Short mmCIF file of C-alpha atoms in Angstrom, two decimals:
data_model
loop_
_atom_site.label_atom_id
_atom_site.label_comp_id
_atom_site.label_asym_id
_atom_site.label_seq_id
_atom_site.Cartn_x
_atom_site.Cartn_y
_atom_site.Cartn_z
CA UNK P 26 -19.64 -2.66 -19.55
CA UNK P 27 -16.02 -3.47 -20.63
CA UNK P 28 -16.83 -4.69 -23.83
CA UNK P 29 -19.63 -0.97 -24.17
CA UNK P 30 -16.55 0.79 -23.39
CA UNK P 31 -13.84 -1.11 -25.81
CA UNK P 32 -16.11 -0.93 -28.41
CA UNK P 33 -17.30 2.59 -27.80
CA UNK P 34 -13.21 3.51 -27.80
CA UNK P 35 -12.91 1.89 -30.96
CA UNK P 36 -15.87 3.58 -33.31
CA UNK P 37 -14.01 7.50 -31.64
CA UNK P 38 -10.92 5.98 -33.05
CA UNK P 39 -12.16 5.19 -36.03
CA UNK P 40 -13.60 8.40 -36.61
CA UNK P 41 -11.22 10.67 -35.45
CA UNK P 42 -8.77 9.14 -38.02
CA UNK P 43 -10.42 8.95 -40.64
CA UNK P 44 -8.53 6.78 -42.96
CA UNK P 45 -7.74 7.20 -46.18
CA UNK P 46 -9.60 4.90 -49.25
CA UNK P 47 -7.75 2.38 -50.78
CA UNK P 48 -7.50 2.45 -54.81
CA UNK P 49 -5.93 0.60 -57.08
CA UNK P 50 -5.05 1.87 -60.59
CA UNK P 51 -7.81 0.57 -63.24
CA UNK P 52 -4.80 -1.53 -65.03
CA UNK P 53 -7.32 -4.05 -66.25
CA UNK P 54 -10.38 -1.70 -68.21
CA UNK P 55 -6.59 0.18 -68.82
CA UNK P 56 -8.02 4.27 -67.80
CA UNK P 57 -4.63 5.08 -66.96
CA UNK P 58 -1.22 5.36 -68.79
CA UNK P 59 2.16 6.55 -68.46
CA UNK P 60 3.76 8.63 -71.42
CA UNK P 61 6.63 10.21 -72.65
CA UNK P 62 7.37 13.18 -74.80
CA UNK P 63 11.38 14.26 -75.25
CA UNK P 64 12.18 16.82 -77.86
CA UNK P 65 13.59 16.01 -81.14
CA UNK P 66 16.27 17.99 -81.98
CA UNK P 67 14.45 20.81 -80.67
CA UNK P 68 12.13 20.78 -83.56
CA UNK P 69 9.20 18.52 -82.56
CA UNK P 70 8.25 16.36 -79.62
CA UNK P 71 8.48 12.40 -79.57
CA UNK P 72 6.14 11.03 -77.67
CA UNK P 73 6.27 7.28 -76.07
CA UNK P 74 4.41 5.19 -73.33
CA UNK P 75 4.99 2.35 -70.94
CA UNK P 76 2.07 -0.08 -72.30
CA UNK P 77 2.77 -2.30 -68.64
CA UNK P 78 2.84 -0.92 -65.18
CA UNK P 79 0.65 -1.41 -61.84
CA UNK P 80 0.11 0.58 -58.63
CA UNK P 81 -2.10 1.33 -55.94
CA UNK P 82 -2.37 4.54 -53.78
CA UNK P 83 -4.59 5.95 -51.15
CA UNK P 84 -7.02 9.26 -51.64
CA UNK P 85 -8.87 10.98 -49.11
CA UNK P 86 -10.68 13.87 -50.54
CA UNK P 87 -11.01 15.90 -46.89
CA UNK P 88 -7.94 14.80 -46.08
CA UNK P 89 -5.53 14.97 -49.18
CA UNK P 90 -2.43 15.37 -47.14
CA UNK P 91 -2.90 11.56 -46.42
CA UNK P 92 -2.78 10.35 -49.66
CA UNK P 93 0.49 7.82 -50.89
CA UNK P 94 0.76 6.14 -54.07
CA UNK P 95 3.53 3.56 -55.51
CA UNK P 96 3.61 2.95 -59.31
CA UNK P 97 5.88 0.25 -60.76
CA UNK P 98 7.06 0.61 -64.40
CA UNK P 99 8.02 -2.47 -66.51
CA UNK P 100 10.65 -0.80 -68.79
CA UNK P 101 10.30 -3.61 -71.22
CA UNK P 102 7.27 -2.36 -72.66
CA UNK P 103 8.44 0.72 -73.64
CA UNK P 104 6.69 1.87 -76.74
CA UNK P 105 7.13 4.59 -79.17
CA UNK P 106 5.76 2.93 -82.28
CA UNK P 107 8.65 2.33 -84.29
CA UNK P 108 10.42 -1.36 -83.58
CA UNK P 109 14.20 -0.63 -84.07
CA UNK P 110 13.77 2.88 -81.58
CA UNK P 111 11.90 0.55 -79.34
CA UNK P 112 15.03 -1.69 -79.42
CA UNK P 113 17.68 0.72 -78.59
CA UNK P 114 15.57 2.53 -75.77
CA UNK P 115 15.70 -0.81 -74.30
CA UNK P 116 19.04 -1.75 -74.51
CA UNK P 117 22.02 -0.63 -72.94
CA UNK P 118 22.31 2.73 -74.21
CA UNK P 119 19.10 3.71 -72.46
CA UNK P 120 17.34 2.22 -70.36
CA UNK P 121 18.62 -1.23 -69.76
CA UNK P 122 15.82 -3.52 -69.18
CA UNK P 123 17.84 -6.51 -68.84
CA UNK P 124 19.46 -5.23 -65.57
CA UNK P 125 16.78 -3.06 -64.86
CA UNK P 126 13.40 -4.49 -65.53
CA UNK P 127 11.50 -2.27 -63.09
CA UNK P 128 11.31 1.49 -62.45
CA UNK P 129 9.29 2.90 -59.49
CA UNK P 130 7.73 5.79 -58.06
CA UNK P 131 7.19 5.90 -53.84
CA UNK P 132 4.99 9.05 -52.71
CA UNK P 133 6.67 11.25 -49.60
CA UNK P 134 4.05 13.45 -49.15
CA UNK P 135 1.12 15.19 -50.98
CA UNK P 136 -0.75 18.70 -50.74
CA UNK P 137 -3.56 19.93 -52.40
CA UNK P 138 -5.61 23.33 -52.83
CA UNK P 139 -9.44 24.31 -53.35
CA UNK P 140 -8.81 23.63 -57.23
CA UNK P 141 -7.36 20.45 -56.94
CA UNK P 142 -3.80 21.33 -57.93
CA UNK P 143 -1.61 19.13 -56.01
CA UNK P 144 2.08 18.98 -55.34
CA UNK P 145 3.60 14.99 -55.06
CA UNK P 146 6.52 14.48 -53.97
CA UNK P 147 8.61 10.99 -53.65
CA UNK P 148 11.53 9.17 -54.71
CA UNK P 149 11.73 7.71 -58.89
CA UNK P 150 13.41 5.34 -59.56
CA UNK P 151 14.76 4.62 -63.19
CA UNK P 152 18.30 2.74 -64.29
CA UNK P 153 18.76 1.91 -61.43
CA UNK P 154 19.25 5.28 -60.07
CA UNK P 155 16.78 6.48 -57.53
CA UNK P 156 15.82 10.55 -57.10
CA UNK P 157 13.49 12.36 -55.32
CA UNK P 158 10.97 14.35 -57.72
CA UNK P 159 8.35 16.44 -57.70
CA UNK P 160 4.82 15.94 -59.85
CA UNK P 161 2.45 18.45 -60.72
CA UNK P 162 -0.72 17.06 -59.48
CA UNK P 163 -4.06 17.39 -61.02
CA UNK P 164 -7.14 16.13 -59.90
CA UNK P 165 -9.99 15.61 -62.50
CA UNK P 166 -12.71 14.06 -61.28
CA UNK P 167 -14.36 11.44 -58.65
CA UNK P 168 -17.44 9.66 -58.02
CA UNK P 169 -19.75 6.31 -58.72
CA UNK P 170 -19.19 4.38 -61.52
CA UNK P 171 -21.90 2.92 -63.82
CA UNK P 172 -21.32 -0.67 -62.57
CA UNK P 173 -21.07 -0.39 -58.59
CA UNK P 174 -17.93 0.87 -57.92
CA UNK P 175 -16.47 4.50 -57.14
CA UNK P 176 -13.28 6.30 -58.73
CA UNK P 177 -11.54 9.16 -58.82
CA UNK P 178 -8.66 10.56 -61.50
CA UNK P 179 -5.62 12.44 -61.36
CA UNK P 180 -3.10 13.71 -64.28
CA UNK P 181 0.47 14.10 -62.99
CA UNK P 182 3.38 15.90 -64.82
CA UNK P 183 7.00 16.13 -64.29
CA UNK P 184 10.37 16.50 -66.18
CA UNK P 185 13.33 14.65 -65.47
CA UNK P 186 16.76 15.05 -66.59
CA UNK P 187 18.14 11.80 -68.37
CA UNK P 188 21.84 12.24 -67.39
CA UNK P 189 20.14 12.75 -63.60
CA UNK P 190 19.61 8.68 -63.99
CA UNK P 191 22.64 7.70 -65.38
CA UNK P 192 21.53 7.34 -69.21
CA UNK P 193 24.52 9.59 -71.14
CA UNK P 194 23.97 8.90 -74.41
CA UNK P 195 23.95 12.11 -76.15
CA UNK P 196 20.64 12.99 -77.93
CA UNK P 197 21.40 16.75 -78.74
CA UNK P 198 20.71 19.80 -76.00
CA UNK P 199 17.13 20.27 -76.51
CA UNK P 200 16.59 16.17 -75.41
CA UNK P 201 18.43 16.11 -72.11
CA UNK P 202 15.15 16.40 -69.96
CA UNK P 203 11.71 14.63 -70.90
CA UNK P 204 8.23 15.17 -69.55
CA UNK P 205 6.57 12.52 -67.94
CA UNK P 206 2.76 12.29 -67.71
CA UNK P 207 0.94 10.34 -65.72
CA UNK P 208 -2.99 9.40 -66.31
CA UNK P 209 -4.20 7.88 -63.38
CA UNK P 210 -7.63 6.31 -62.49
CA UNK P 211 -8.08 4.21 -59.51
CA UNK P 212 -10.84 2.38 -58.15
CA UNK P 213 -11.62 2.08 -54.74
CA UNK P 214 -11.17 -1.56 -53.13
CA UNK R 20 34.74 -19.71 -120.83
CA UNK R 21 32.16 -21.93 -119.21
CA UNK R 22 29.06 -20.55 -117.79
CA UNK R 23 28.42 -23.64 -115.77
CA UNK R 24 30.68 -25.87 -113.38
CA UNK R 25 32.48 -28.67 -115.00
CA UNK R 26 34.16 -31.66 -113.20
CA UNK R 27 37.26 -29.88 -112.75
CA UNK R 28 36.37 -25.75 -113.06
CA UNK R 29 33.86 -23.50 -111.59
CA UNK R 30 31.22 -21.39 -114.11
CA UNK R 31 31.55 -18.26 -114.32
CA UNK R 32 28.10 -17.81 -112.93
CA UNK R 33 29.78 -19.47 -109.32
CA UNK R 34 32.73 -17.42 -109.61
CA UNK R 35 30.41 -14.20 -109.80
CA UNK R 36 28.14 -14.97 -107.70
CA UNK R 37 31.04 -16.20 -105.06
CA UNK R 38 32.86 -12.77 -105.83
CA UNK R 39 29.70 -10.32 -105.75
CA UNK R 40 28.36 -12.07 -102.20
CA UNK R 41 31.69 -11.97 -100.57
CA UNK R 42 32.37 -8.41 -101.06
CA UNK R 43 28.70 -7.11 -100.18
CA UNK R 44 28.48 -9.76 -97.07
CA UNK R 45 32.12 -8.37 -95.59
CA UNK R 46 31.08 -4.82 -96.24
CA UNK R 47 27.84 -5.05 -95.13
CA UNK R 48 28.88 -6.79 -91.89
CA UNK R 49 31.67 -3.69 -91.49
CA UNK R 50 28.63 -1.37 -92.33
CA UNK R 51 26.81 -3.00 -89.06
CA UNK R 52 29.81 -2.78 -86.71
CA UNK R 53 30.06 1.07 -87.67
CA UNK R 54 26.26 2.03 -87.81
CA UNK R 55 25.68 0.67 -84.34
CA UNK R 56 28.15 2.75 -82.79
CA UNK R 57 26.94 6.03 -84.71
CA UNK R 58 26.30 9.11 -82.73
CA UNK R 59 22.72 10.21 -83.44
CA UNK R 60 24.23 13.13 -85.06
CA UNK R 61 26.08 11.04 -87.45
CA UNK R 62 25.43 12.41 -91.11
CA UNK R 63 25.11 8.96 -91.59
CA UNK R 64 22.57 7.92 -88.46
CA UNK R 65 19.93 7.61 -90.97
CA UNK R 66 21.69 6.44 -94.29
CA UNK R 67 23.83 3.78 -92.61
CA UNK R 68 20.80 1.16 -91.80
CA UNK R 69 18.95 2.37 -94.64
CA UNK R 70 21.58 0.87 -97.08
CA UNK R 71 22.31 -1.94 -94.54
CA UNK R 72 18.49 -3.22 -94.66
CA UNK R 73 18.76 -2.40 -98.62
CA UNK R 74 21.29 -4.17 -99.67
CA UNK R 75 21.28 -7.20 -96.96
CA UNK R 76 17.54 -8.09 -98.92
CA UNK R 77 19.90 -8.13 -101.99
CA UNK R 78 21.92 -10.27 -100.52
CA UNK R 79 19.06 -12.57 -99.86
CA UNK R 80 18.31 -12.29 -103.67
CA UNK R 81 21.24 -13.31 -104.42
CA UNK R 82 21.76 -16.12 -101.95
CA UNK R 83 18.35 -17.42 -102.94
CA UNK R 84 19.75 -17.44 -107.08
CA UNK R 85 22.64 -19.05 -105.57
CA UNK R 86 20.71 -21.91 -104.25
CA UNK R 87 19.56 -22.96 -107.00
CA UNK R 88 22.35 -22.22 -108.92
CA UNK R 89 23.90 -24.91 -106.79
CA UNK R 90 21.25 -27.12 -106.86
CA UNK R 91 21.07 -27.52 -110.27
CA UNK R 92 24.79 -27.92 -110.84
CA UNK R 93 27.52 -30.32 -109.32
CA UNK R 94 30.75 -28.23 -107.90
CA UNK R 95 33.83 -29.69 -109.74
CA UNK R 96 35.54 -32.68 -108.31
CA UNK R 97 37.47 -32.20 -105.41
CA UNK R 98 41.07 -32.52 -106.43
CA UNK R 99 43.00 -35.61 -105.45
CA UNK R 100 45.60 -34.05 -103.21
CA UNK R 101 42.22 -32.94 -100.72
CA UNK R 102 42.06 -35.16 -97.37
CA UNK R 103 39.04 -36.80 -96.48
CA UNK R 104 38.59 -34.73 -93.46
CA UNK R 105 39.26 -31.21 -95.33
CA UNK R 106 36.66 -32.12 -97.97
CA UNK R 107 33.88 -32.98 -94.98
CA UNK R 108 35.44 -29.66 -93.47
CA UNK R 109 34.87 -27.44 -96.73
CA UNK R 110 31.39 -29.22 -97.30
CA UNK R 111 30.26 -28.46 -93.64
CA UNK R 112 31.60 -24.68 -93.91
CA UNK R 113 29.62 -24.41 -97.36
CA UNK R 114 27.05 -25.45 -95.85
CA UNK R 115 26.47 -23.36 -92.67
CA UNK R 116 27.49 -20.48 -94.16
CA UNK R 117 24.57 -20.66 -96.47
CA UNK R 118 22.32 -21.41 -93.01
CA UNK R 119 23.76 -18.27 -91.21
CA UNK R 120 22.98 -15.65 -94.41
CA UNK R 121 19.38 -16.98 -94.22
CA UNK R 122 19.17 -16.68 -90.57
CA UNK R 123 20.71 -13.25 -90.28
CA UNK R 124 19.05 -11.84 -93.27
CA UNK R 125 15.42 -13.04 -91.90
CA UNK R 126 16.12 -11.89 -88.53
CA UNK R 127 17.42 -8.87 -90.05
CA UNK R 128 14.12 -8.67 -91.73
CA UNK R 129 12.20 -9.34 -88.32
CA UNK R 130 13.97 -6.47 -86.34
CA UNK R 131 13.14 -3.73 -89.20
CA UNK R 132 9.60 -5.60 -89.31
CA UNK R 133 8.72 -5.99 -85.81
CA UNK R 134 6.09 -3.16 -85.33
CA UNK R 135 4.76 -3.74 -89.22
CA UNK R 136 7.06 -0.92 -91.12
CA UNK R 137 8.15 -2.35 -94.12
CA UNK R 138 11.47 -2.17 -95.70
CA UNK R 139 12.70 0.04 -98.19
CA UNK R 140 14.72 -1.37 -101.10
CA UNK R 141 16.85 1.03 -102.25
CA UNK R 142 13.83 3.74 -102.44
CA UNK R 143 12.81 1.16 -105.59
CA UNK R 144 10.10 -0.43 -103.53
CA UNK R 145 8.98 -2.22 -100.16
CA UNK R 146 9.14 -5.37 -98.14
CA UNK R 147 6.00 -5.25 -96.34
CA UNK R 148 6.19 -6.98 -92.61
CA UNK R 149 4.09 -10.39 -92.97
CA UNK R 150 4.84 -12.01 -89.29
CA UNK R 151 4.93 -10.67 -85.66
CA UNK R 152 5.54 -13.64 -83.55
CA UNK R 153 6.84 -11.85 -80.59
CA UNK R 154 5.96 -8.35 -78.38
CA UNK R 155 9.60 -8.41 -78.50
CA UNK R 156 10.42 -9.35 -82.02
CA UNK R 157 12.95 -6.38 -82.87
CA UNK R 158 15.03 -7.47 -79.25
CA UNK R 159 14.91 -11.52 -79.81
CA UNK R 160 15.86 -11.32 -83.79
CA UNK R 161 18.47 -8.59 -82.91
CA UNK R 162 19.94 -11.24 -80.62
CA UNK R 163 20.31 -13.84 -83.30
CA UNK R 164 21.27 -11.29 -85.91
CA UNK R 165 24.36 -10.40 -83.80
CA UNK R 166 25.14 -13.81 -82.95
CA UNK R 167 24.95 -15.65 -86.37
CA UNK R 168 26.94 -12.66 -87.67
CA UNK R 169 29.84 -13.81 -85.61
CA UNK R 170 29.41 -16.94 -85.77
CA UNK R 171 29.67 -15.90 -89.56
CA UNK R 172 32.79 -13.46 -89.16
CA UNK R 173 34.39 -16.59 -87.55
CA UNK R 174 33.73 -18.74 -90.59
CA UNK R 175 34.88 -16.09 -92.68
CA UNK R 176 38.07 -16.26 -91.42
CA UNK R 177 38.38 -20.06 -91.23
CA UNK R 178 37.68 -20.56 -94.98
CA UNK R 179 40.47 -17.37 -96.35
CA UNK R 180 42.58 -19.26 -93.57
CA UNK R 181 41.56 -22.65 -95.72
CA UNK R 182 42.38 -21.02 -98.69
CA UNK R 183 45.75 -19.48 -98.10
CA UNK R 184 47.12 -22.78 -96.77
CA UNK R 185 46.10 -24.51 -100.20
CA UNK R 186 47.46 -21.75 -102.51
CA UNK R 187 50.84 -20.82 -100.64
CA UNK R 188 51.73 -24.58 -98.61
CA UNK R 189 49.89 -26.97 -100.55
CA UNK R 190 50.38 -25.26 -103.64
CA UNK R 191 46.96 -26.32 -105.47
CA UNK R 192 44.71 -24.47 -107.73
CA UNK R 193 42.22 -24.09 -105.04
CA UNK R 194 42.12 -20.29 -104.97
CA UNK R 195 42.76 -20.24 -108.71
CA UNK R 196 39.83 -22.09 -109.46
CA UNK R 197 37.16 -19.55 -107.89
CA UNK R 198 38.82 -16.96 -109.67
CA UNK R 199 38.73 -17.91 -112.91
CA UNK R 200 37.25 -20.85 -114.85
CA UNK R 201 40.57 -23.33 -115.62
CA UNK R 202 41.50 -25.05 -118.64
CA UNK R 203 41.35 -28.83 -119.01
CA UNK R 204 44.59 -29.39 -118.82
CA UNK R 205 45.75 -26.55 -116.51
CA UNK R 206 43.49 -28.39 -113.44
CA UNK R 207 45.23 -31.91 -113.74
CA UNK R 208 47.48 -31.81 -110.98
#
């Protein structure tokens, strides 16, 4: 009768909270990416990507306000197709990836509407410098995969200033802030 | 006037070459102190590695003439006042400094060449990029780039150092002899 009730205890638990799904971000088959685009003098944009990163993050589609997610960012792989910019965004003048080998986003909080536009909020860090943000959530899709497992994909967008992190190097007016955009597909564990 | 080294005089092939390599090497290793410091609105953020990667391949060119210039004939006799030790000196600083050009102009090369771009030669026509041994190729040959050219700067100043002590306290024809071919009997001394 004990035990009845224990386990009886347990299964409302467990369905009162429901608890969020664990994904992790599909770094292997590589559906997800982190880019870059900063103006160039104002007259084009420049885009560039971090080829290397990894996270996780937790998705609940009736209950989106339980969501987290944690990216890490290995600046070293910083990529914008030309070898000698490639260089110099590493190096001191930018981002450092000798003293700073890892950048990081930590989720706060999340909301969501009817149309899947989401608001994330949480704390980037980059240089060595670590700011709270705010990304533009949006969801694009979820569901089984063709080989057994089950995923769901988000785009997230946000601007940061470059000063904001510590990086001074003066690019011209128009290249203080960039846009970063986050393509995110994570499979459920 | 001799175009080739005799016992007791340098060619006047050596003396150019010597002249024309020492004047673009110490420019072009002012050039690179400047150009890395530019600000990226520099009129000259552009021009100044496009005429550093230009005419460091010359310099190669000419390095690689050199070579064989030397190999096929003997420097003049060392003179009799030299010490044993400042002839294995000289030899040894003759020596390395033709190691460093060929290590600073290849890993020159390798920075420019890192992602594949190939390097334009004075708008004449292009090095293609024929190696990638590293994801970091442009960051590991910058590295050694910097470091030989010191170690080359520091060389530099050792051998003028060499060479003002024989022309102005031992008094030889040193000096005199790499800048113009002597006469028989002006090298007995």
């Amino acid at each position: 009768m004990k035990l009845f009730c224990t386990a009886l205890l347990a299964l409302v638990f467990v369905s009162t909270n429901s608890v969020a799904d664990e994904y992790v971000i599909d770094k292997k088959g590589m559906h997800a990416s982190i880019q870059f685009k900063i103006a160039h003098l104002g007259y084009s944009w420049l885009w560039g990507r971090f080829n290397d990163f990894d996270g996780h993050f937790s998705y609940d589609r009736n209950n989106p306000e339980a969501s987290k997610i944690e990216i890490i960012i290995n600046t070293k792989s910083i990529d914008s197709n030309h070898a000698e910019r490639d260089k110099h965004l590493r190096g001191d003048e930018f981002l450092d990836v000798e003293k700073y080998p890892q950048s990081r986003f930590v989720s706060t909080s999340f909301t969501m509407n009817e149309e899947g536009a989401g608001i994330l909020k949480g704390n980037f860090t980059l240089h060595g410098v670590t700011k709270p943000i705010i990304i533009n959530v949006k969801y694009i899709g979820e569901g089984d995969d063709p080989w057994g497992g089950y995923r769901v994909g988000f785009e997230g967008t946000t601007r940061i200033a470059l000063a904001d992190y510590g990086i001074t190097k003066n690019l011209g007016p128009a290249s203080a802030e960039l846009e970063l955009i986050f393509a995110i597909e994570g499979i459920r564990k | 006037m001799n175009i080739k080294n005799t016992s007791n005089s340098y060619g006047i092939v050596t003396i150019l070459l010597h002249w024309l390599m020492a004047v673009l090497i110490v420019g072009l290793f002012v050039l690179g102190e400047i150009m890395v410091d530019l600000d990226y609105y520099s009129k000259w953020y552009n021009a100044a590695p496009w005429w550093h990667k230009s005419i460091g391949m010359l310099i190669l060119a000419l390095l690689f003439i050199r070579l064989i210039w030397v190999f096929c004939n003997n420097p003049p006799a060392p003179l009799r006042t030299y010490k044993m030790w400042e002839i294995q000196v000289a030899k040894a600083t003759h020596s390395l400094f033709y190691i460093l050009l060929i290590v600073i102009c290849f890993s020159g090369y390798f920075i420019s060449t890192a992602r594949g771009a190939s390097i334009e030669i004075f708008g004449w026509f292009d090095i293609p990029a024929f190696i990638n041994f590293s994801k970091y190729q442009a960051d590991i040959a910058g590295e050694i780039h910097e470091v030989a050219a010191y170690v080359m700067a520091f060389l530099f100043v050792l051998h003028v150092c060499a060479t003002f002590k024989h022309h102005f306290i031992d008094k030889d024809v040193t000096l005199v002899r790499i800048l113009k071919p002597v006469k028989q009997q002006e090298s007995v001394k």
